[in-house]
Structures are given as C-alpha cells and as structure tokens.
Coordinates of C-alpha atoms in Angstrom, one line a residue:
X1 CA -4.6 17.5 -25.1
X2 CA -7.7 17.9 -22.5
X3 CA -7.5 20.6 -20.1
X4 CA -11.1 20.4 -19.2
X5 CA -12.5 17.8 -17.0
X6 CA -16.1 16.8 -15.6
X7 CA -16.2 15.4 -12.3
X8 CA -19.3 13.3 -11.9
X9 CA -21.3 11.4 -9.4
X10 CA -24.6 9.6 -9.2
X11 CA -26.9 8.4 -6.4
X12 CA -29.0 5.2 -7.5
X13 CA -31.6 3.1 -5.8
X14 CA -28.9 0.3 -5.9
X15 CA -25.8 -1.2 -7.4
X16 CA -27.1 -3.0 -10.7
X17 CA -27.4 -0.6 -13.9
X18 CA -29.8 -3.0 -15.4
X19 CA -32.0 -3.2 -12.5
X20 CA -31.7 -0.1 -10.3
X21 CA -32.1 3.6 -11.2
X22 CA -30.5 6.9 -11.1
X23 CA -32.1 9.3 -8.3
X24 CA -29.7 12.2 -8.5
X25 CA -26.8 13.5 -10.8
X26 CA -24.0 16.2 -9.8
X27 CA -21.5 17.1 -12.0
X28 CA -18.6 19.8 -11.9
X29 CA -16.9 21.2 -14.9
X30 CA -13.5 22.4 -14.0
X31 CA -10.1 23.3 -15.3
X32 CA -6.5 22.7 -14.1
X33 CA -6.4 26.4 -13.6
X34 CA -9.3 26.2 -11.0
X35 CA -12.4 27.7 -12.6
X36 CA -15.7 25.7 -11.9
X37 CA -19.2 25.2 -13.4
X38 CA -21.8 23.1 -11.7
X39 CA -24.8 20.9 -12.6
X40 CA -27.2 19.1 -10.3
X41 CA -30.6 17.4 -10.6
X42 CA -32.6 15.1 -9.0
X43 CA -34.1 12.2 -11.2
X44 CA -37.4 10.5 -11.0
X45 CA -36.7 6.7 -11.1
X46 CA -40.3 5.6 -11.7
X47 CA -40.3 3.5 -8.5
X48 CA -40.1 4.0 -4.9
X49 CA -36.7 4.8 -3.3
X50 CA -35.6 2.0 -0.8
X51 CA -35.7 3.0 2.8
X52 CA -31.9 2.2 3.3
X53 CA -31.1 4.4 0.3
X54 CA -33.0 7.2 1.9
X55 CA -31.4 6.9 5.2
X56 CA -27.8 6.9 3.3
X57 CA -28.4 9.9 0.9
X58 CA -31.3 11.9 2.6
X59 CA -33.1 11.8 -0.7
X60 CA -36.6 10.5 -0.4
X61 CA -39.8 10.1 -2.7
X62 CA -40.9 13.7 -2.3
X63 CA -37.6 15.0 -3.4
X64 CA -37.6 13.1 -6.9
X65 CA -41.5 13.3 -7.7
X66 CA -41.4 16.2 -10.1
X67 CA -37.7 15.5 -11.3
X68 CA -36.9 14.7 -14.9
X69 CA -37.2 11.1 -15.8
X70 CA -34.0 9.0 -16.1
X71 CA -33.8 9.8 -20.0
X72 CA -34.3 13.3 -19.8
X73 CA -31.8 13.7 -17.1
X74 CA -29.1 11.8 -19.0
X75 CA -29.8 14.2 -21.8
X76 CA -29.3 17.3 -19.6
X77 CA -26.1 16.0 -18.0
X78 CA -24.9 15.1 -21.7
X79 CA -25.4 18.5 -22.7
X80 CA -23.3 19.7 -19.7
X81 CA -20.5 17.4 -20.3
X82 CA -20.2 17.6 -24.0
X83 CA -17.1 15.6 -25.2
X84 CA -15.0 16.1 -22.0
X85 CA -13.3 13.2 -20.1
X86 CA -15.6 12.1 -17.0
X87 CA -13.7 11.8 -13.6
X88 CA -15.3 9.8 -11.0
X89 CA -14.4 7.7 -8.1
X90 CA -15.1 4.0 -9.6
X91 CA -16.3 6.2 -12.7
X92 CA -17.2 2.7 -14.5
X93 CA -20.1 2.5 -12.1
X94 CA -21.4 6.0 -13.0
X95 CA -20.8 5.5 -16.6
X96 CA -22.7 2.4 -16.9
X97 CA -26.1 3.9 -15.5
X98 CA -25.8 6.7 -17.9
X99 CA -24.6 4.7 -20.9
X100 CA -27.8 2.5 -20.8
X101 CA -29.7 5.9 -21.5
X102 CA -27.5 6.2 -24.3
X103 CA -25.3 9.0 -23.6
X104 CA -21.5 9.6 -22.8
X105 CA -20.7 6.5 -24.8
X106 CA -17.5 7.8 -26.2
X107 CA -16.3 10.2 -23.4
X108 CA -13.1 8.8 -21.7
X109 CA -13.7 7.9 -18.3
X110 CA -10.8 8.7 -15.8
X111 CA -11.0 6.8 -12.3
X112 CA -9.8 8.4 -9.3
X113 CA -9.8 5.0 -7.4
X114 CA -7.6 3.7 -9.9
X115 CA -5.2 6.7 -9.9
X116 CA -5.0 6.8 -6.1
X117 CA -3.9 3.1 -6.3
X118 CA -1.0 4.1 -8.5
X119 CA 0.1 7.3 -6.7
X120 CA -1.2 6.8 -3.0
X121 CA -0.1 2.9 -2.7
X122 CA -0.5 3.0 1.2
X123 CA -3.8 4.5 2.0
X124 CA -5.6 2.6 4.8
X125 CA -8.7 2.5 2.6
X126 CA -9.5 3.7 -0.9
X127 CA -13.1 5.2 -0.4
X128 CA -13.6 8.8 -1.7
X129 CA -13.9 10.1 1.8
X130 CA -10.9 8.3 3.3
X131 CA -8.6 9.4 0.4
X132 CA -9.8 13.1 0.8
X133 CA -9.0 12.7 4.6
X134 CA -5.5 11.1 4.3
X135 CA -4.5 13.6 1.7
X136 CA -5.5 16.5 4.1
X137 CA -8.2 17.9 1.9
X138 CA -11.4 19.5 3.3
X139 CA -14.1 17.0 3.7
X140 CA -18.0 18.5 3.9
X141 CA -20.2 17.6 6.7
X142 CA -22.5 15.8 4.0
X143 CA -21.6 13.0 1.7
X144 CA -23.4 10.5 -0.2
X145 CA -25.1 13.3 -2.1
X146 CA -24.1 13.7 -6.0
X147 CA -22.8 17.1 -6.1
X148 CA -21.0 17.0 -2.7
X149 CA -19.0 13.9 -4.0
X150 CA -18.4 15.3 -7.3
X151 CA -16.9 18.2 -5.7
X152 CA -14.9 15.7 -3.3
X153 CA -13.6 13.9 -6.7
X154 CA -12.6 17.1 -8.2
X155 CA -10.4 18.0 -5.2
X156 CA -9.0 14.3 -5.0
X157 CA -8.3 14.7 -8.6
X158 CA -6.6 17.7 -8.5
X159 CA -4.5 16.5 -5.6
X160 CA -3.4 13.4 -7.5
X161 CA -2.7 15.4 -10.5
X162 CA -0.2 17.6 -8.2
X163 CA 1.6 14.3 -7.2
X164 CA 2.0 13.1 -11.0
X165 CA 3.3 16.4 -11.9
X166 CA 6.1 15.6 -9.6
X167 CA 7.2 12.4 -11.4
X168 CA 10.3 12.4 -13.5
X169 CA 9.8 13.7 -16.7
X170 CA 11.1 10.5 -18.6
X171 CA 8.7 8.6 -16.3
X172 CA 5.6 10.6 -17.4
X173 CA 6.5 10.3 -21.0
X174 CA 6.8 6.5 -20.8
X175 CA 3.5 6.5 -18.8
X176 CA 1.9 8.3 -21.8
X177 CA 3.6 6.4 -24.5
X178 CA 2.8 2.9 -22.9
X179 CA -1.0 4.1 -22.0
X180 CA -1.5 5.1 -25.7
X181 CA -0.8 1.7 -27.0
X182 CA -4.0 0.2 -25.3
X183 CA -6.2 3.4 -25.0
X184 CA -5.9 3.5 -21.3
X185 CA -8.2 6.2 -20.0
X186 CA -5.6 7.3 -17.3
X187 CA -3.6 8.4 -20.2
X188 CA -5.4 11.6 -20.4
X189 CA -4.5 12.2 -16.9
X190 CA -0.8 11.6 -17.5
X191 CA -0.8 13.8 -20.6
X192 CA -2.0 16.8 -18.5
X193 CA 0.4 16.1 -15.7
X194 CA 3.2 16.1 -18.5
X195 CA 1.9 19.3 -19.8
X196 CA 1.7 20.9 -16.7
X197 CA 4.6 19.5 -14.8
X198 CA 6.8 21.6 -12.6
X199 CA 10.6 20.9 -12.7
X200 CA 10.6 19.2 -9.2
X201 CA 11.5 15.8 -7.9
X202 CA 8.8 13.1 -6.8
X203 CA 10.5 11.8 -3.5
X204 CA 8.1 13.7 -1.2
X205 CA 5.2 11.7 -2.4
X206 CA 5.6 7.8 -2.5
X207 CA 9.2 7.8 -1.3
X208 CA 7.9 9.5 1.8
X209 CA 5.0 6.9 2.3
X210 CA 7.4 3.7 2.0
X211 CA 9.9 5.6 4.3
X212 CA 7.2 6.2 6.9
X213 CA 6.2 2.7 7.1
X214 CA 9.8 1.7 7.9
X215 CA 10.4 4.8 10.3
X216 CA 13.3 6.3 8.2
X217 CA 13.8 9.4 6.2
X218 CA 13.1 9.8 2.6
X219 CA 15.8 12.1 1.2
X220 CA 16.5 10.7 -2.0
X221 CA 15.9 7.2 -4.0
X222 CA 15.7 4.7 -1.3
X223 CA 17.3 1.7 -3.2
X224 CA 20.9 1.8 -2.0
X225 CA 23.6 -0.1 -3.7
X226 CA 25.8 -0.6 -0.7
X227 CA 26.8 -3.9 0.1
X228 CA 24.9 -5.6 3.2
X229 CA 26.9 -6.0 6.4
X230 CA 28.9 -9.2 6.9
X231 CA 27.1 -12.4 7.9
X232 CA 26.9 -13.0 11.7
X233 CA 29.7 -15.0 13.1
X234 CA 28.6 -16.7 16.3
X235 CA 30.8 -17.3 19.3
X236 CA 32.2 -20.7 19.7
X237 CA 31.0 -20.8 23.4
X238 CA 27.8 -18.6 23.9
X239 CA 27.8 -16.5 27.1
X240 CA 24.7 -16.6 29.1
X241 CA 22.3 -13.4 29.1
X242 CA 22.2 -11.3 32.5
X243 CA 18.7 -12.0 33.6
X244 CA 18.8 -9.3 36.2
X245 CA 20.1 -6.7 33.9
X246 CA 17.2 -7.5 31.4
X247 CA 14.6 -7.4 34.4
X248 CA 16.1 -4.0 35.2
X249 CA 15.2 -2.8 31.7
X250 CA 11.5 -3.4 32.3
X251 CA 11.4 -1.6 35.6
X252 CA 8.7 0.9 35.9
X253 CA 11.6 4.0 35.8
X254 CA 13.8 1.6 33.3
X255 CA 15.0 2.6 29.8
X256 CA 12.1 0.8 28.3
X257 CA 9.6 3.0 30.2
X258 CA 11.6 6.2 29.3
X259 CA 11.5 5.3 25.6
X260 CA 7.9 4.2 25.5
X261 CA 5.3 6.8 26.6
X262 CA 2.5 4.2 26.9
X263 CA 4.8 1.7 28.8
X264 CA 2.9 0.0 31.6
X265 CA 4.8 -2.4 34.1
X266 CA 3.5 -6.0 34.0
X267 CA 4.7 -8.7 36.5
X268 CA 3.5 -11.4 34.1
X269 CA 5.7 -9.9 31.2
X270 CA 8.7 -9.9 33.4
X271 CA 8.1 -13.6 34.3
X272 CA 7.8 -14.6 30.9
X273 CA 10.8 -12.6 29.6
X274 CA 12.9 -14.2 32.5
X275 CA 11.5 -17.7 31.5
X276 CA 12.7 -17.2 27.8
X277 CA 16.1 -15.8 28.9
X278 CA 16.5 -19.1 31.2
X279 CA 15.6 -21.1 28.1
X280 CA 18.2 -19.5 25.9
X281 CA 20.9 -19.7 28.6
X282 CA 20.1 -23.5 29.3
X283 CA 19.6 -24.4 25.7
X284 CA 16.0 -25.9 26.3
X285 CA 12.6 -25.8 24.7
X286 CA 10.0 -23.5 26.4
X287 CA 6.4 -23.5 25.9
X288 CA 4.5 -20.4 27.2
X289 CA 0.8 -19.7 27.7
X290 CA 0.3 -16.0 28.3
X291 CA -3.0 -13.9 28.0
X292 CA -4.1 -11.1 26.0
X293 CA -2.4 -7.9 27.5
X294 CA 0.6 -9.8 28.9
X295 CA 3.0 -8.0 26.6
X296 CA 4.4 -11.0 25.0
X297 CA 6.5 -9.5 22.0
X298 CA 8.5 -7.4 24.4
X299 CA 8.8 -10.4 26.7
X300 CA 10.5 -12.6 24.1
X301 CA 12.2 -9.8 21.9
X302 CA 14.4 -8.5 24.8
X303 CA 16.1 -11.8 25.7
X304 CA 16.3 -12.5 21.8
X305 CA 18.1 -9.3 21.1
X306 CA 20.3 -9.6 24.0
X307 CA 21.4 -13.3 23.1
X308 CA 21.7 -12.6 19.6
X309 CA 24.1 -9.4 19.9
X310 CA 26.1 -10.8 22.9
X311 CA 26.5 -14.2 21.0
X312 CA 26.5 -13.2 17.3
X313 CA 23.8 -15.9 16.7
X314 CA 20.8 -15.3 14.7
X315 CA 17.1 -15.7 16.5
X316 CA 14.3 -16.4 14.0
X317 CA 10.8 -15.2 15.1
X318 CA 7.9 -16.6 13.1
X319 CA 4.7 -15.1 13.3
X320 CA 1.2 -16.3 12.3
X321 CA -0.4 -13.0 11.0
X322 CA 0.8 -10.1 8.9
X323 CA -0.5 -7.8 11.5
X324 CA 1.7 -9.1 14.2
X325 CA 4.9 -9.1 11.4
X326 CA 4.0 -5.4 10.8
X327 CA 3.7 -4.6 14.7
X328 CA 7.1 -5.9 15.4
X329 CA 8.8 -4.3 12.4
X330 CA 7.0 -1.1 12.6
X331 CA 6.6 -0.6 16.3
X332 CA 7.9 -2.9 18.8
X333 CA 11.5 -3.5 17.3
X334 CA 12.1 0.4 16.3
X335 CA 11.1 1.1 19.9
X336 CA 13.7 -1.3 21.3
X337 CA 16.3 0.2 19.1
X338 CA 15.6 3.5 20.5
X339 CA 15.8 2.3 24.3
X340 CA 18.6 -0.2 24.1
X341 CA 21.5 -0.1 21.3
X342 CA 22.0 -0.9 17.8
X343 CA 21.2 -4.3 16.5
X344 CA 20.3 -5.4 12.8
X345 CA 17.0 -7.0 12.2
X346 CA 15.3 -8.1 8.7
X347 CA 11.8 -9.2 7.8
X348 CA 12.3 -12.0 5.1
X349 CA 9.5 -13.2 2.9
X350 CA 9.2 -15.9 0.4
X351 CA 10.4 -15.2 -3.2
X352 CA 7.1 -14.3 -4.6
X353 CA 7.1 -11.2 -2.7
X354 CA 9.9 -9.6 -4.3
X355 CA 10.1 -8.0 -7.9
X356 CA 12.4 -9.8 -10.2
X357 CA 13.7 -6.7 -12.1
X358 CA 14.8 -8.7 -15.3
X359 CA 11.3 -9.9 -15.8
X360 CA 10.1 -6.4 -15.1
X361 CA 12.4 -4.9 -17.8
X362 CA 11.3 -7.4 -20.2
X363 CA 7.6 -6.6 -19.7
X364 CA 8.6 -3.0 -20.1
X365 CA 10.2 -3.4 -23.1
X366 CA 7.4 -5.6 -24.8
X367 CA 4.9 -2.8 -23.3
X368 CA 1.3 -3.4 -22.2
X369 CA -1.1 -5.4 -24.3
X370 CA -4.2 -4.8 -22.0
X371 CA -5.6 -1.8 -19.9
X372 CA -4.9 -4.0 -16.9
X373 CA -1.2 -4.3 -18.0
X374 CA -0.7 -0.7 -18.4
X375 CA -2.0 -0.2 -14.9
X376 CA 0.5 -2.7 -13.6
X377 CA 3.1 -1.1 -15.4
X378 CA 2.5 2.2 -14.0
X379 CA 2.1 1.1 -10.4
X380 CA 5.5 -0.6 -10.6
X381 CA 7.3 2.1 -12.7
X382 CA 6.4 4.8 -10.4
X383 CA 7.1 2.7 -7.0
X384 CA 10.3 1.2 -8.3
X385 CA 12.6 4.1 -7.7
X386 CA 11.4 4.7 -4.2
X387 CA 11.4 1.1 -3.0
X388 CA 14.2 -0.1 -0.8
X389 CA 12.9 -3.8 -0.4
X390 CA 11.3 -4.4 -3.8
X391 CA 8.5 -6.0 -1.7
X392 CA 5.2 -6.2 -3.6
X393 CA 3.3 -5.7 -0.4
X394 CA 4.2 -2.1 -0.7
X395 CA 2.0 -2.0 -3.8
X396 CA -2.0 -1.8 -3.8
X397 CA -3.0 -4.9 -6.0
X398 CA -6.8 -5.2 -5.0
X399 CA -7.7 -7.6 -7.9
X400 CA -6.9 -11.3 -8.6
X401 CA -5.5 -10.4 -12.1
X402 CA -3.1 -8.0 -10.6
X403 CA -1.9 -10.5 -8.1
X404 CA -1.4 -12.9 -10.9
X405 CA 0.6 -10.4 -13.0
X406 CA 2.8 -9.7 -9.9
X407 CA 3.6 -13.2 -9.5
X408 CA 4.5 -13.6 -13.1
X409 CA 7.0 -10.5 -12.5
X410 CA 8.3 -11.6 -9.1
X411 CA 11.3 -13.8 -8.0
X412 CA 8.9 -16.7 -7.4
X413 CA 8.2 -17.0 -11.2
X414 CA 9.7 -20.0 -12.8
X415 CA 11.1 -17.2 -15.5
X416 CA 13.3 -15.8 -12.8
X417 CA 16.9 -17.2 -13.5
X418 CA 19.4 -15.6 -11.3
X419 CA 22.4 -17.4 -13.2
X420 CA 21.4 -15.3 -16.5
X421 CA 20.5 -12.0 -14.5
X422 CA 22.9 -9.0 -14.3
X423 CA 21.0 -7.7 -11.2
X424 CA 21.9 -10.8 -9.4
X425 CA 25.5 -10.4 -10.3
X426 CA 25.5 -6.6 -9.5
X427 CA 24.0 -7.4 -6.1
X428 CA 20.9 -5.3 -6.7
X429 CA 18.3 -8.3 -7.0
X430 CA 15.8 -7.5 -4.3
X431 CA 15.3 -11.2 -3.2
X432 CA 19.0 -12.0 -2.8
X433 CA 19.6 -8.6 -1.2
X434 CA 17.0 -9.6 1.5
X435 CA 18.6 -12.8 1.8
X436 CA 22.3 -11.5 2.3
X437 CA 20.5 -8.9 4.8
X438 CA 19.1 -11.6 6.6
X439 CA 22.4 -13.5 6.7
X440 CA 23.6 -10.4 8.7
X441 CA 20.5 -9.8 11.1
X442 CA 20.6 -10.6 14.5
X443 CA 16.7 -10.9 14.5
X444 CA 15.1 -12.4 11.5
X445 CA 11.2 -11.9 11.1
X446 CA 9.3 -14.4 9.0
X447 CA 6.0 -16.0 8.7
X448 CA 4.9 -19.4 9.6
X449 CA 4.4 -20.3 5.7
X450 CA 8.1 -19.4 5.1
X451 CA 9.5 -21.5 8.2
X452 CA 7.6 -24.5 6.9
X453 CA 9.0 -24.0 3.2
X454 CA 12.5 -23.6 4.7
X455 CA 11.7 -27.1 6.8
X456 CA 10.4 -28.8 3.7
X457 CA 13.5 -27.7 1.7
X458 CA 16.0 -28.7 4.3
X459 CA 17.0 -25.1 5.2
X460 CA 17.3 -24.0 1.5
X461 CA 15.1 -20.6 2.1
X462 CA 16.5 -19.2 5.3
X463 CA 20.0 -18.6 6.7
X464 CA 21.2 -21.1 9.1
X465 CA 19.7 -20.6 12.6
X466 CA 19.6 -22.7 15.9
X467 CA 17.3 -20.4 17.9
X468 CA 13.5 -20.2 17.0
X469 CA 10.6 -18.2 18.5
X470 CA 7.1 -19.1 17.0

C-alpha cells in the first residue's frame, strides 16, 4: 500500500507532447506524515522558448542554456521518483511528456483534477490555483513554475486525502474494491484514505457544499424520507391581491429593504410590480418590456407569491437561462422568504436531470468495466447520501462520456421503469418526489425546454397550472 507520493509538474513550450518540449521539471516526494524532499531542474529544449511561454512562466532562453537535455533531465527525475505513484493536476499531461523520454512508464498516475471532481463537486473552477484558494490553502505569489506548482499539487492532494478519510468506511472499501477491477489510478489514493481513515463522519464536506447552494444546514444525511406536503387546493373564487400593500413592501423603508442590505428603491420596478398584480387580479395577459437594472425578478415574484399563497393557485415561472434559474432559487426567493412569510417553492427539471436509483443499483452490482465507469461510480457513490434532490447538476461531469453515462443512469433513460421500482413505491424516487413537491409548491421554477415539453405532451410533465410568467 503506497505511503510515499511524488507531486510532479512540468513547464513546457506548448501542449503537444509529440511537438513541444519540457523546459522545467519540479517534483516533491512526500509522505502522509508530512516529510518532504524536493527536485528541480531546468531543461534545455534545443529550441527558442516562445515569448508567450516566457511571459507566462518567467523562464527565458538564458535560464535553460546550460541545462540538461530532455533525455538527461528525464533520467534524473526518474531516479528521484523511483517506483512511487506520481501525483499531478492533469497528471496525464506531465506523464505524456516524460514517457516520450522512456521513463516513468510503469508508475501509477494520480490526478488531483480527477479527485477534485469527485470530492469537491461544486468548485467554481478546477484549475490548480482556484482549487487551492477555494479549499483555503496558501497560494504562493508565483505560479506557473514547476516546483511551486508541484508544492501546490501536494497541498491539494493532502487536502483531498483529508476529505476522503472522512468518508464512511464501507464507502471507502467499495471504492477500493471497484477501482481495483479496472486498475483505476485513483485506487491508490482511496487505499491510503482507507488506511488512514479517522473515525469521523463525512457530512462536513460534500453535504455542506450542497446545503450551501440551497441555503440550508447540513447536519446529517440530506435525503429525507418524510412525505411531501399535500398538493395545493385552489380557492373556488380567487381573491385579488392588495396592490397598495404590495407597493408598501417595496418602500425605501419597507420589509424588503430591511431584509436586503443592497436594496435600492426603483420606481420602474414598482410600476412593473403593480402591472403584474393588476394582470393577476383581472385575469388578463401582460407583456412587459423592461431594461437592465429594473429589478424584474422582484417585480413579478412579489405579486406571484401573494396570489399563490392567498388563493392556493400555483404560479409557474419559466426561465431562459440556468443562471437566472439559479439566481431565483439561490438568492431572490430565499430573500423574499425572509422578508415576507413562509411559502413553498420548487425547481422542476426534466427527467434526465434526476438519478434513477434502481438503475444506479444495477450499475453498482455489475461493477465498472472501464476507468471512466469507475470514476462515475465514485462520484455518485460519494454524492448520493448527501443529496436532497438527486439532481445530476450537483455533480461535476465535464466530459461528453460522463454526461452520456449520467443519461443512462437517469430517470430519463428508457430503462427507468417506475412500475417495477421499489423506490417509486417507497416514495423515494427522486423524480417523482420532485413532482410531488411541485404539486405542493406555490411557485414552480422551470426552464423553457421543460415548459415546451409539457405543452407538447398536453400537460403530462408539469402539475396543472393556470398562471405562467415567462
């Protein structure tokens, strides 16, 4: 079981191993207990260094003039690395250059980019510097130098190992067992995590990330089995909303201003809100053109919430972009919940967004047949106990192959058969639970694609609704 690792980074003249050349190698031998040994050398590429590479790295032709050749430098680093696993951020890039020099061909490669995609599923970006910053690690003043980036890679690796060591014991055991089936490089990492694991829970890592995106707390498993609220029951004769009362909410010293530190009174926003409220009251269509900075979301959310809660009638809000959907769900609606009163809302997505638990269990029993499947299994296995919604958008799936695997495991797959599924009958199917929550929601947030799919299927996708904001 490996206890020693080599964090490795190269600086090169370009991105193509068959065409470009190494100009610097940095490596750090380290142990889980913290001891460190370092290696660094410039490399003479036998050609001028491109100006943009010099600008990026600070390495110029004079620095490499008397340095070892690529072959000599590769042999030196091979003597330093020996047979230990090589850790790198996109490690395949570094190993591809060195293996062209016929070294490190048998060393396992452990990719911190891959591990971060499993253990940090909601990073804003997955560059080395960004991950180090998001995890609260020290970022040196200089990056894009081989030894500095190797040190950063070591720090990132140890932080990820700390997260993995908090996984449940049975999860770690399964990751190791399944990874060994296909000789997955990350298996070495999970073997060490299994060996070093402390007797702690894991909810503080991925669970906290998912909860932070929803604005709730992560004090235990996030998927709850309690029954959804009862579906909305609309009033037989709807009552009009009080437009004067809504206008008072938007006053400079009103409840919205108190609950929203950056609130700014806008007369155009008030006018739009009043127009939307009148359209609700009079049962007519409304077309609004409003410029950037009007505060359109708040202008239609306020009367929509008031109407839905007062009359028990669902209001569907359809957005064109994911960014607006996330703004509504992650910012605007929670702020209004704080300023107003409790109401129910739900984001509803297409079937392909939700994991089919029955399909995943079949995949898990069958086991991975490739490294790509092992990676996908690990992502879902670690995420599943911590998700409330079963929404694949919570996972980091950067490749088309991973997205296709997700589709095959989702409720949108033809293999998803609710009538044969125990999760459907238990009420723990992610898609049908989302549907039940949508039935009980005052506000239902969807995108245009789902709205059109509902229209094409004659209202078989969304719960019944009469009020729509697009």
